CSV table of N, CA and C in Angstrom, one decimal:
chain,number,residue,atom,x,y,z
A,22,MET,N,124.1,86.8,111.3
A,22,MET,CA,123.2,85.9,110.6
A,22,MET,C,121.8,86.5,110.9
A,23,ILE,N,121.0,86.6,109.8
A,23,ILE,CA,119.6,87.0,109.9
A,23,ILE,C,118.7,85.9,110.4
A,24,ASN,N,117.9,86.1,111.4
A,24,ASN,CA,116.9,85.2,111.8
A,24,ASN,C,115.6,85.8,111.4
A,25,SER,N,114.9,85.2,110.4
A,25,SER,CA,113.7,85.8,109.9
A,25,SER,C,112.4,85.4,110.6
A,26,SER,N,112.5,84.8,111.7
A,26,SER,CA,111.4,84.5,112.5
A,26,SER,C,111.0,85.7,113.3
A,27,PRO,N,109.8,86.0,113.5
A,27,PRO,CA,108.6,85.6,113.0
A,27,PRO,C,108.0,86.5,111.9
A,28,LEU,N,108.3,86.2,110.7
A,28,LEU,CA,107.8,87.0,109.5
A,28,LEU,C,106.7,86.2,108.9
A,29,TYR,N,105.8,86.9,108.2
A,29,TYR,CA,104.7,86.3,107.6
A,29,TYR,C,104.4,86.9,106.2
A,30,LYS,N,103.9,86.1,105.3
A,30,LYS,CA,103.5,86.5,104.0
A,30,LYS,C,102.1,85.9,103.7
A,31,ASN,N,101.2,86.7,103.1
A,31,ASN,CA,99.9,86.3,102.8
A,31,ASN,C,100.0,85.5,101.5
A,32,ILE,N,99.7,84.2,101.6
A,32,ILE,CA,99.7,83.3,100.4
A,32,ILE,C,98.4,82.7,100.3
A,33,ASN,N,97.7,83.0,99.2
A,33,ASN,CA,96.4,82.4,98.9
A,33,ASN,C,95.4,82.7,100.0
A,34,GLY,N,95.5,84.0,100.6
A,34,GLY,CA,94.6,84.4,101.6
A,34,GLY,C,94.9,83.9,103.0
A,35,LYS,N,96.0,83.3,103.2
A,35,LYS,CA,96.4,82.8,104.5
A,35,LYS,C,97.8,83.2,104.9
A,36,PRO,N,98.0,83.6,106.1
A,36,PRO,CA,99.3,84.0,106.6
A,36,PRO,C,100.2,82.7,106.7
A,37,GLN,N,101.3,82.8,106.0
A,37,GLN,CA,102.3,81.7,106.1
A,37,GLN,C,103.6,82.2,106.6
A,38,SER,N,104.4,81.4,107.3
A,38,SER,CA,105.7,81.8,107.8
A,38,SER,C,106.6,82.1,106.6
A,39,TYR,N,107.4,83.1,106.8
A,39,TYR,CA,108.3,83.5,105.7
A,39,TYR,C,109.7,83.6,106.2
A,40,ASN,N,110.6,83.1,105.4
A,40,ASN,CA,112.0,83.2,105.7
A,40,ASN,C,112.7,84.0,104.6
A,41,ILE,N,113.6,84.9,105.0
A,41,ILE,CA,114.4,85.6,104.1
A,41,ILE,C,115.1,84.6,103.2
A,42,PRO,N,115.0,84.8,101.8
A,42,PRO,CA,115.6,83.8,100.9
A,42,PRO,C,117.1,83.9,100.9
A,43,SER,N,117.7,82.8,100.5
A,43,SER,CA,119.2,82.8,100.3
A,43,SER,C,119.5,83.6,99.1
A,44,GLY,N,120.8,83.8,98.9
A,44,GLY,CA,121.2,84.6,97.8
A,44,GLY,C,121.3,86.1,98.1
A,45,ASN,N,121.3,87.0,97.1
A,45,ASN,CA,121.3,88.4,97.3
A,45,ASN,C,119.9,88.9,97.6
A,46,VAL,N,119.7,89.6,98.7
A,46,VAL,CA,118.4,90.1,99.0
A,46,VAL,C,118.6,91.6,99.4
A,47,ILE,N,117.7,92.4,98.9
A,47,ILE,CA,117.6,93.8,99.4
A,47,ILE,C,116.4,93.9,100.3
A,48,LEU,N,116.7,94.1,101.6
A,48,LEU,CA,115.6,94.1,102.6
A,48,LEU,C,115.3,95.6,102.9
A,49,ILE,N,114.1,96.0,102.7
A,49,ILE,CA,113.7,97.4,102.8
A,49,ILE,C,112.6,97.5,103.9
A,50,GLY,N,112.8,98.2,104.9
A,50,GLY,CA,111.9,98.5,106.0
A,50,GLY,C,111.1,99.8,105.7
A,51,ILE,N,109.8,99.7,106.0
A,51,ILE,CA,109.0,100.9,105.8
A,51,ILE,C,108.2,101.1,107.1
A,52,PRO,N,107.9,102.4,107.4
A,52,PRO,CA,107.1,102.7,108.6
A,52,PRO,C,105.6,102.2,108.5
A,53,ALA,N,105.0,102.3,107.3
A,53,ALA,CA,103.6,101.9,107.2
A,53,ALA,C,103.2,101.7,105.7
A,54,ALA,N,102.6,100.5,105.4
A,54,ALA,CA,102.0,100.3,104.1
A,54,ALA,C,100.8,101.3,104.0
A,55,PHE,N,100.6,101.7,102.8
A,55,PHE,CA,99.5,102.7,102.4
A,55,PHE,C,99.7,104.1,103.0
A,56,SER,N,100.9,104.3,103.6
A,56,SER,CA,101.2,105.7,104.0
A,56,SER,C,101.6,106.5,102.7
A,57,PRO,N,101.5,107.8,102.7
A,57,PRO,CA,101.7,108.6,101.5
A,57,PRO,C,103.1,108.3,100.8
A,58,THR,N,104.2,108.5,101.6
A,58,THR,CA,105.5,108.3,101.0
A,58,THR,C,105.8,106.9,100.6
A,59,CYS,N,105.4,105.9,101.4
A,59,CYS,CA,105.7,104.5,101.0
A,59,CYS,C,104.9,104.1,99.8
A,60,THR,N,103.7,104.6,99.7
A,60,THR,CA,102.8,104.3,98.6
A,60,THR,C,103.0,105.0,97.3
A,61,ASP,N,103.3,106.3,97.5
A,61,ASP,CA,103.5,107.1,96.3
A,61,ASP,C,104.9,107.1,95.7
A,62,LYS,N,105.9,106.7,96.5
A,62,LYS,CA,107.2,106.8,96.0
A,62,LYS,C,108.0,105.5,96.2
A,63,HIS,N,108.1,105.0,97.5
A,63,HIS,CA,109.0,103.9,97.8
A,63,HIS,C,108.7,102.6,97.0
A,64,LEU,N,107.6,102.0,97.3
A,64,LEU,CA,107.3,100.7,96.6
A,64,LEU,C,107.2,100.9,95.1
A,65,PRO,N,106.5,101.9,94.6
A,65,PRO,CA,106.4,102.0,93.1
A,65,PRO,C,107.7,102.2,92.4
A,66,GLU,N,108.6,102.9,93.1
A,66,GLU,CA,110.0,103.1,92.5
A,66,GLU,C,110.7,101.8,92.3
A,67,PHE,N,110.6,100.9,93.3
A,67,PHE,CA,111.3,99.6,93.2
A,67,PHE,C,110.5,98.8,92.1
A,68,ALA,N,109.2,98.8,92.1
A,68,ALA,CA,108.4,98.0,91.2
A,68,ALA,C,108.7,98.5,89.7
A,69,ALA,N,108.8,99.8,89.5
A,69,ALA,CA,109.1,100.3,88.1
A,69,ALA,C,110.5,99.9,87.7
A,70,ASN,N,111.4,99.6,88.6
A,70,ASN,CA,112.8,99.3,88.2
A,70,ASN,C,113.2,97.9,88.6
A,71,ILE,N,112.3,97.0,88.8
A,71,ILE,CA,112.6,95.7,89.3
A,71,ILE,C,113.5,94.9,88.2
A,72,ASP,N,113.4,95.3,87.0
A,72,ASP,CA,114.2,94.6,86.0
A,72,ASP,C,115.7,95.0,86.1
A,73,LYS,N,116.0,96.0,86.8
A,73,LYS,CA,117.4,96.4,87.1
A,73,LYS,C,118.0,95.6,88.3
A,74,LEU,N,117.2,94.9,89.0
A,74,LEU,CA,117.6,94.2,90.2
A,74,LEU,C,117.5,92.7,90.1
A,75,THR,N,117.6,92.2,88.9
A,75,THR,CA,117.4,90.8,88.6
A,75,THR,C,118.3,89.8,89.4
A,76,GLU,N,119.4,90.3,89.9
A,76,GLU,CA,120.3,89.5,90.7
A,76,GLU,C,120.0,89.6,92.2
A,77,HIS,N,119.0,90.3,92.5
A,77,HIS,CA,118.6,90.6,93.9
A,77,HIS,C,117.1,90.3,94.1
A,78,LYS,N,116.8,89.7,95.2
A,78,LYS,CA,115.4,89.6,95.6
A,78,LYS,C,115.1,90.8,96.5
A,79,VAL,N,114.0,91.5,96.1
A,79,VAL,CA,113.6,92.6,96.9
A,79,VAL,C,112.5,92.2,97.8
A,80,VAL,N,112.7,92.6,99.1
A,80,VAL,CA,111.8,92.2,100.2
A,80,VAL,C,111.5,93.5,101.0
A,81,PHE,N,110.2,93.9,101.0
A,81,PHE,CA,109.7,95.0,101.8
A,81,PHE,C,109.2,94.4,103.1
A,82,ILE,N,109.4,95.1,104.2
A,82,ILE,CA,108.9,94.6,105.5
A,82,ILE,C,108.4,95.7,106.3
A,83,SER,N,107.4,95.5,107.1
A,83,SER,CA,106.8,96.5,108.0
A,83,SER,C,106.1,95.8,109.2
A,84,VAL,N,105.9,96.6,110.2
A,84,VAL,CA,105.1,96.1,111.3
A,84,VAL,C,103.7,96.3,111.0
A,85,GLU,N,103.2,95.3,110.3
A,85,GLU,CA,101.8,95.3,109.7
A,85,GLU,C,101.3,93.9,109.8
A,86,THR,N,100.1,93.7,109.2
A,86,THR,CA,99.5,92.3,109.1
A,86,THR,C,100.0,91.8,107.7
A,87,PRO,N,100.0,90.5,107.5
A,87,PRO,CA,100.3,89.9,106.2
A,87,PRO,C,99.3,90.3,105.2
A,88,TYR,N,98.1,90.5,105.5
A,88,TYR,CA,97.0,90.9,104.6
A,88,TYR,C,97.3,92.3,104.1
A,89,THR,N,97.7,93.2,105.0
A,89,THR,CA,97.9,94.6,104.6
A,89,THR,C,99.1,94.7,103.6
A,90,MET,N,100.2,93.9,104.0
A,90,MET,CA,101.4,94.0,103.1
A,90,MET,C,101.0,93.4,101.7
A,91,SER,N,100.2,92.3,101.7
A,91,SER,CA,99.9,91.7,100.4
A,91,SER,C,99.0,92.7,99.6
A,92,ALA,N,98.0,93.3,100.2
A,92,ALA,CA,97.1,94.2,99.5
A,92,ALA,C,97.9,95.4,98.9
A,93,TRP,N,98.8,95.9,99.7
A,93,TRP,CA,99.7,97.0,99.3
A,93,TRP,C,100.5,96.7,98.1
A,94,ASN,N,101.1,95.5,98.2
A,94,ASN,CA,102.0,95.1,97.0
A,94,ASN,C,101.1,94.8,95.8
A,95,GLU,N,99.9,94.3,95.9
A,95,GLU,CA,99.1,94.1,94.8
A,95,GLU,C,98.7,95.4,94.1
A,96,GLN,N,98.4,96.4,94.9
A,96,GLN,CA,98.0,97.7,94.3
A,96,GLN,C,99.2,98.5,93.8
A,97,TYR,N,100.3,98.5,94.5
A,97,TYR,CA,101.4,99.4,94.1
A,97,TYR,C,102.7,98.8,93.8
A,98,GLY,N,102.8,97.5,94.0
A,98,GLY,CA,104.1,96.9,93.8
A,98,GLY,C,104.3,96.0,92.6
A,99,HIS,N,104.9,94.9,92.8
A,99,HIS,CA,105.2,94.0,91.7
A,99,HIS,C,105.2,92.5,92.2
A,100,SER,N,104.8,91.6,91.4
A,100,SER,CA,104.8,90.2,91.8
A,100,SER,C,106.2,89.6,92.1
A,101,ASP,N,107.2,90.3,91.7
A,101,ASP,CA,108.6,89.8,92.0
A,101,ASP,C,109.1,90.4,93.3
A,102,ILE,N,108.3,91.2,93.9
A,102,ILE,CA,108.7,91.8,95.2
A,102,ILE,C,107.9,91.1,96.3
A,103,ASP,N,108.6,90.7,97.4
A,103,ASP,CA,107.9,90.1,98.5
A,103,ASP,C,107.6,91.2,99.5
A,104,CYS,N,106.4,91.3,99.9
A,104,CYS,CA,106.0,92.3,101.0
A,104,CYS,C,105.6,91.4,102.1
A,105,VAL,N,106.3,91.5,103.2
A,105,VAL,CA,106.1,90.6,104.3
A,105,VAL,C,105.8,91.4,105.6
A,106,ALA,N,105.2,90.7,106.5
A,106,ALA,CA,104.8,91.3,107.8
A,106,ALA,C,105.6,90.9,108.9
A,107,ASP,N,105.9,91.8,109.8
A,107,ASP,CA,106.6,91.6,111.1
A,107,ASP,C,105.5,92.1,112.1
A,108,PRO,N,104.4,91.3,112.3
A,108,PRO,CA,103.3,91.9,113.0
A,108,PRO,C,103.6,92.3,114.5
A,109,LEU,N,104.6,91.7,115.1
A,109,LEU,CA,104.9,92.1,116.5
A,109,LEU,C,106.1,93.0,116.6
A,110,GLY,N,106.8,93.2,115.4
A,110,GLY,CA,108.0,94.1,115.4
A,110,GLY,C,109.2,93.4,115.9
A,111,ILE,N,109.2,92.1,116.1
A,111,ILE,CA,110.3,91.4,116.7
A,111,ILE,C,111.5,91.3,115.8
A,112,PHE,N,111.2,91.1,114.5
A,112,PHE,CA,112.3,91.0,113.6
A,112,PHE,C,113.0,92.4,113.4
A,113,CYS,N,112.2,93.4,113.2
A,113,CYS,CA,112.8,94.8,113.1
A,113,CYS,C,113.5,95.2,114.4
A,114,GLU,N,113.0,94.7,115.5
A,114,GLU,CA,113.7,95.1,116.8
A,114,GLU,C,115.1,94.4,116.8
A,115,THR,N,115.2,93.2,116.3
A,115,THR,CA,116.5,92.5,116.3
A,115,THR,C,117.5,93.3,115.5
A,116,LEU,N,117.0,94.0,114.5
A,116,LEU,CA,117.9,94.9,113.6
A,116,LEU,C,118.1,96.3,114.2
A,117,SER,N,117.5,96.5,115.4
A,117,SER,CA,117.5,97.9,116.0
A,117,SER,C,116.8,98.9,115.0
A,118,GLU,N,115.8,98.5,114.4
A,118,GLU,CA,115.1,99.3,113.4
A,118,GLU,C,113.7,99.6,113.8
A,119,ILE,N,113.4,99.7,115.1
A,119,ILE,CA,112.1,100.1,115.6
A,119,ILE,C,112.1,101.6,115.9
A,120,ALA,N,111.1,102.3,115.3
A,120,ALA,CA,111.1,103.7,115.5
A,120,ALA,C,110.5,104.1,116.9
A,121,GLY,N,109.5,103.5,117.3
A,121,GLY,CA,108.9,103.8,118.6
A,121,GLY,C,108.1,105.1,118.6
A,122,THR,N,108.1,105.8,117.5
A,122,THR,CA,107.4,107.1,117.5
A,122,THR,C,105.9,107.0,117.9
A,123,TRP,N,105.3,106.0,117.4
A,123,TRP,CA,103.8,105.9,117.6
A,123,TRP,C,103.4,104.8,118.7
A,124,GLU,N,104.4,104.3,119.4
A,124,GLU,CA,104.1,103.2,120.3
A,124,GLU,C,103.0,103.5,121.3
A,125,ASP,N,102.9,104.8,121.8
A,125,ASP,CA,101.9,105.1,122.8
A,125,ASP,C,100.5,105.2,122.2
A,126,ILE,N,100.4,105.3,120.8
A,126,ILE,CA,99.1,105.4,120.2
A,126,ILE,C,98.8,104.1,119.4
A,127,MET,N,99.7,103.7,118.6
A,127,MET,CA,99.4,102.6,117.6
A,127,MET,C,100.3,101.4,117.8
A,128,GLY,N,101.2,101.4,118.7
A,128,GLY,CA,102.1,100.3,118.8
A,128,GLY,C,103.4,100.5,118.1
A,129,LYS,N,104.2,99.5,117.9
A,129,LYS,CA,105.5,99.7,117.2
A,129,LYS,C,105.4,100.0,115.8
A,130,THR,N,106.4,100.7,115.3
A,130,THR,CA,106.6,100.9,113.8
A,130,THR,C,108.1,100.7,113.6
A,131,CYS,N,108.4,100.4,112.3
A,131,CYS,CA,109.8,100.3,112.0
A,131,CYS,C,110.3,101.5,111.3
A,132,LYS,N,111.6,101.7,111.3
A,132,LYS,CA,112.2,102.8,110.7
A,132,LYS,C,112.2,102.5,109.2
A,133,ARG,N,112.5,103.5,108.4
A,133,ARG,CA,112.8,103.3,106.9
A,133,ARG,C,114.2,102.9,106.8
A,134,PHE,N,114.5,101.7,106.3
A,134,PHE,CA,115.9,101.2,106.2
A,134,PHE,C,116.0,100.3,105.0
A,135,ALA,N,117.3,100.0,104.7
A,135,ALA,CA,117.6,99.1,103.6
A,135,ALA,C,118.9,98.4,103.9
A,136,TYR,N,118.9,97.1,103.7
A,136,TYR,CA,120.1,96.2,103.9
A,136,TYR,C,120.3,95.4,102.7
A,137,LEU,N,121.6,95.1,102.4
A,137,LEU,CA,121.9,94.0,101.5
A,137,LEU,C,122.3,92.8,102.3
A,138,ILE,N,121.6,91.7,102.0
A,138,ILE,CA,121.8,90.5,102.7
A,138,ILE,C,122.2,89.4,101.7
A,139,LYS,N,123.2,88.7,102.0
A,139,LYS,CA,123.7,87.6,101.2
A,139,LYS,C,123.7,86.3,102.0
A,140,ASP,N,122.9,85.4,101.5
A,140,ASP,CA,122.8,84.1,102.3
A,140,ASP,C,122.6,84.3,103.8
A,141,ASN,N,121.7,85.2,104.1
A,141,ASN,CA,121.2,85.5,105.4
A,141,ASN,C,122.3,86.1,106.3
A,142,ILE,N,123.2,86.8,105.7
A,142,ILE,CA,124.2,87.5,106.4
A,142,ILE,C,124.2,89.0,105.9
A,143,VAL,N,124.1,89.9,106.9
A,143,VAL,CA,124.0,91.3,106.5
A,143,VAL,C,125.4,91.7,105.9
A,144,ILE,N,125.4,92.2,104.7
A,144,ILE,CA,126.6,92.6,104.0
A,144,ILE,C,126.8,94.1,104.1
A,145,LYS,N,125.7,94.8,104.1
A,145,LYS,CA,125.8,96.3,104.1
A,145,LYS,C,124.4,96.9,104.5
A,146,LYS,N,124.5,98.0,105.2
A,146,LYS,CA,123.4,98.8,105.5
A,146,LYS,C,123.5,100.0,104.6
A,147,PHE,N,122.5,100.2,103.7
A,147,PHE,CA,122.5,101.4,102.8
A,147,PHE,C,122.3,102.7,103.6
A,148,ASN,N,123.0,103.7,103.2
A,148,ASN,CA,122.8,105.0,103.9
A,148,ASN,C,121.4,105.6,103.5
A,149,ASP,N,121.0,105.3,102.3
A,149,ASP,CA,119.7,105.9,101.9
A,149,ASP,C,118.9,104.8,101.3
A,150,PRO,N,117.7,104.5,101.8
A,150,PRO,CA,116.9,103.3,101.5
A,150,PRO,C,116.0,103.5,100.2
A,151,TRP,N,116.4,104.4,99.3
A,151,TRP,CA,115.6,104.6,98.1
A,151,TRP,C,116.2,103.9,96.9
A,152,PHE,N,115.4,103.6,95.9
A,152,PHE,CA,115.9,102.8,94.8
A,152,PHE,C,117.1,103.4,94.2
A,153,THR,N,117.1,104.7,93.8
A,153,THR,CA,118.2,105.3,93.1
A,153,THR,C,119.5,105.1,93.8
A,154,ASP,N,119.5,105.4,95.1
A,154,ASP,CA,120.7,105.3,95.9
A,154,ASP,C,121.2,103.8,96.0
A,155,ILE,N,120.3,102.9,96.2
A,155,ILE,CA,120.6,101.5,96.4
A,155,ILE,C,121.2,101.0,95.0
A,156,TYR,N,120.5,101.3,93.9
A,156,TYR,CA,120.9,100.8,92.6
A,156,TYR,C,122.3,101.4,92.3
A,157,GLU,N,122.5,102.7,92.5
A,157,GLU,CA,123.8,103.2,92.2
A,157,GLU,C,124.9,102.6,93.1
A,158,ASP,N,124.6,102.3,94.3
A,158,ASP,CA,125.5,101.7,95.3
A,158,ASP,C,125.9,100.3,94.8
A,159,ILE,N,124.9,99.4,94.5
A,159,ILE,CA,125.2,98.1,94.1
A,159,ILE,C,125.8,98.0,92.7
A,160,THR,N,125.5,99.0,91.9
A,160,THR,CA,126.2,99.0,90.6
A,160,THR,C,127.6,99.4,90.7
A,161,ASN,N,127.9,100.5,91.5
A,161,ASN,CA,129.2,101.0,91.6
A,161,ASN,C,130.2,100.0,92.3
A,162,GLU,N,129.6,99.3,93.3
A,162,GLU,CA,130.4,98.4,94.1
A,162,GLU,C,130.3,97.0,93.6
A,163,ASN,N,129.5,96.8,92.5
A,163,ASN,CA,129.4,95.5,91.9
A,163,ASN,C,129.0,94.4,92.9
A,164,ILE,N,127.9,94.7,93.7
A,164,ILE,CA,127.4,93.8,94.7
A,164,ILE,C,126.0,93.4,94.4
């Protein structure tokens, strides 16, 4: 069972507690908003193809502030994508998805990952967290 505490989303300029929604969710972890790969490829790829994922809620998560995740989504994402913050890395740590690469300089970062979650239960961890591979996987397995 996924415990989505303590996640936050910027709503009307204020950080609000965020819970992973029920139903089918594709949860995508990224090392850093506004980093080259995440900004040039990862989020825009999902935003451009969001119409192919209508049966799934797409949620991006990172060890960032809610403001950073919101601004990143506004610039490069889509209003149907939730970009949420795990500011202390606690949620990502419970999934064993903390990279630790930059801890000595900048604190925790999360790995690049993707999970299919259904009603707050992890159904599958995708081998490759990119849109094409996830879309092919959920289409082929009808999930």
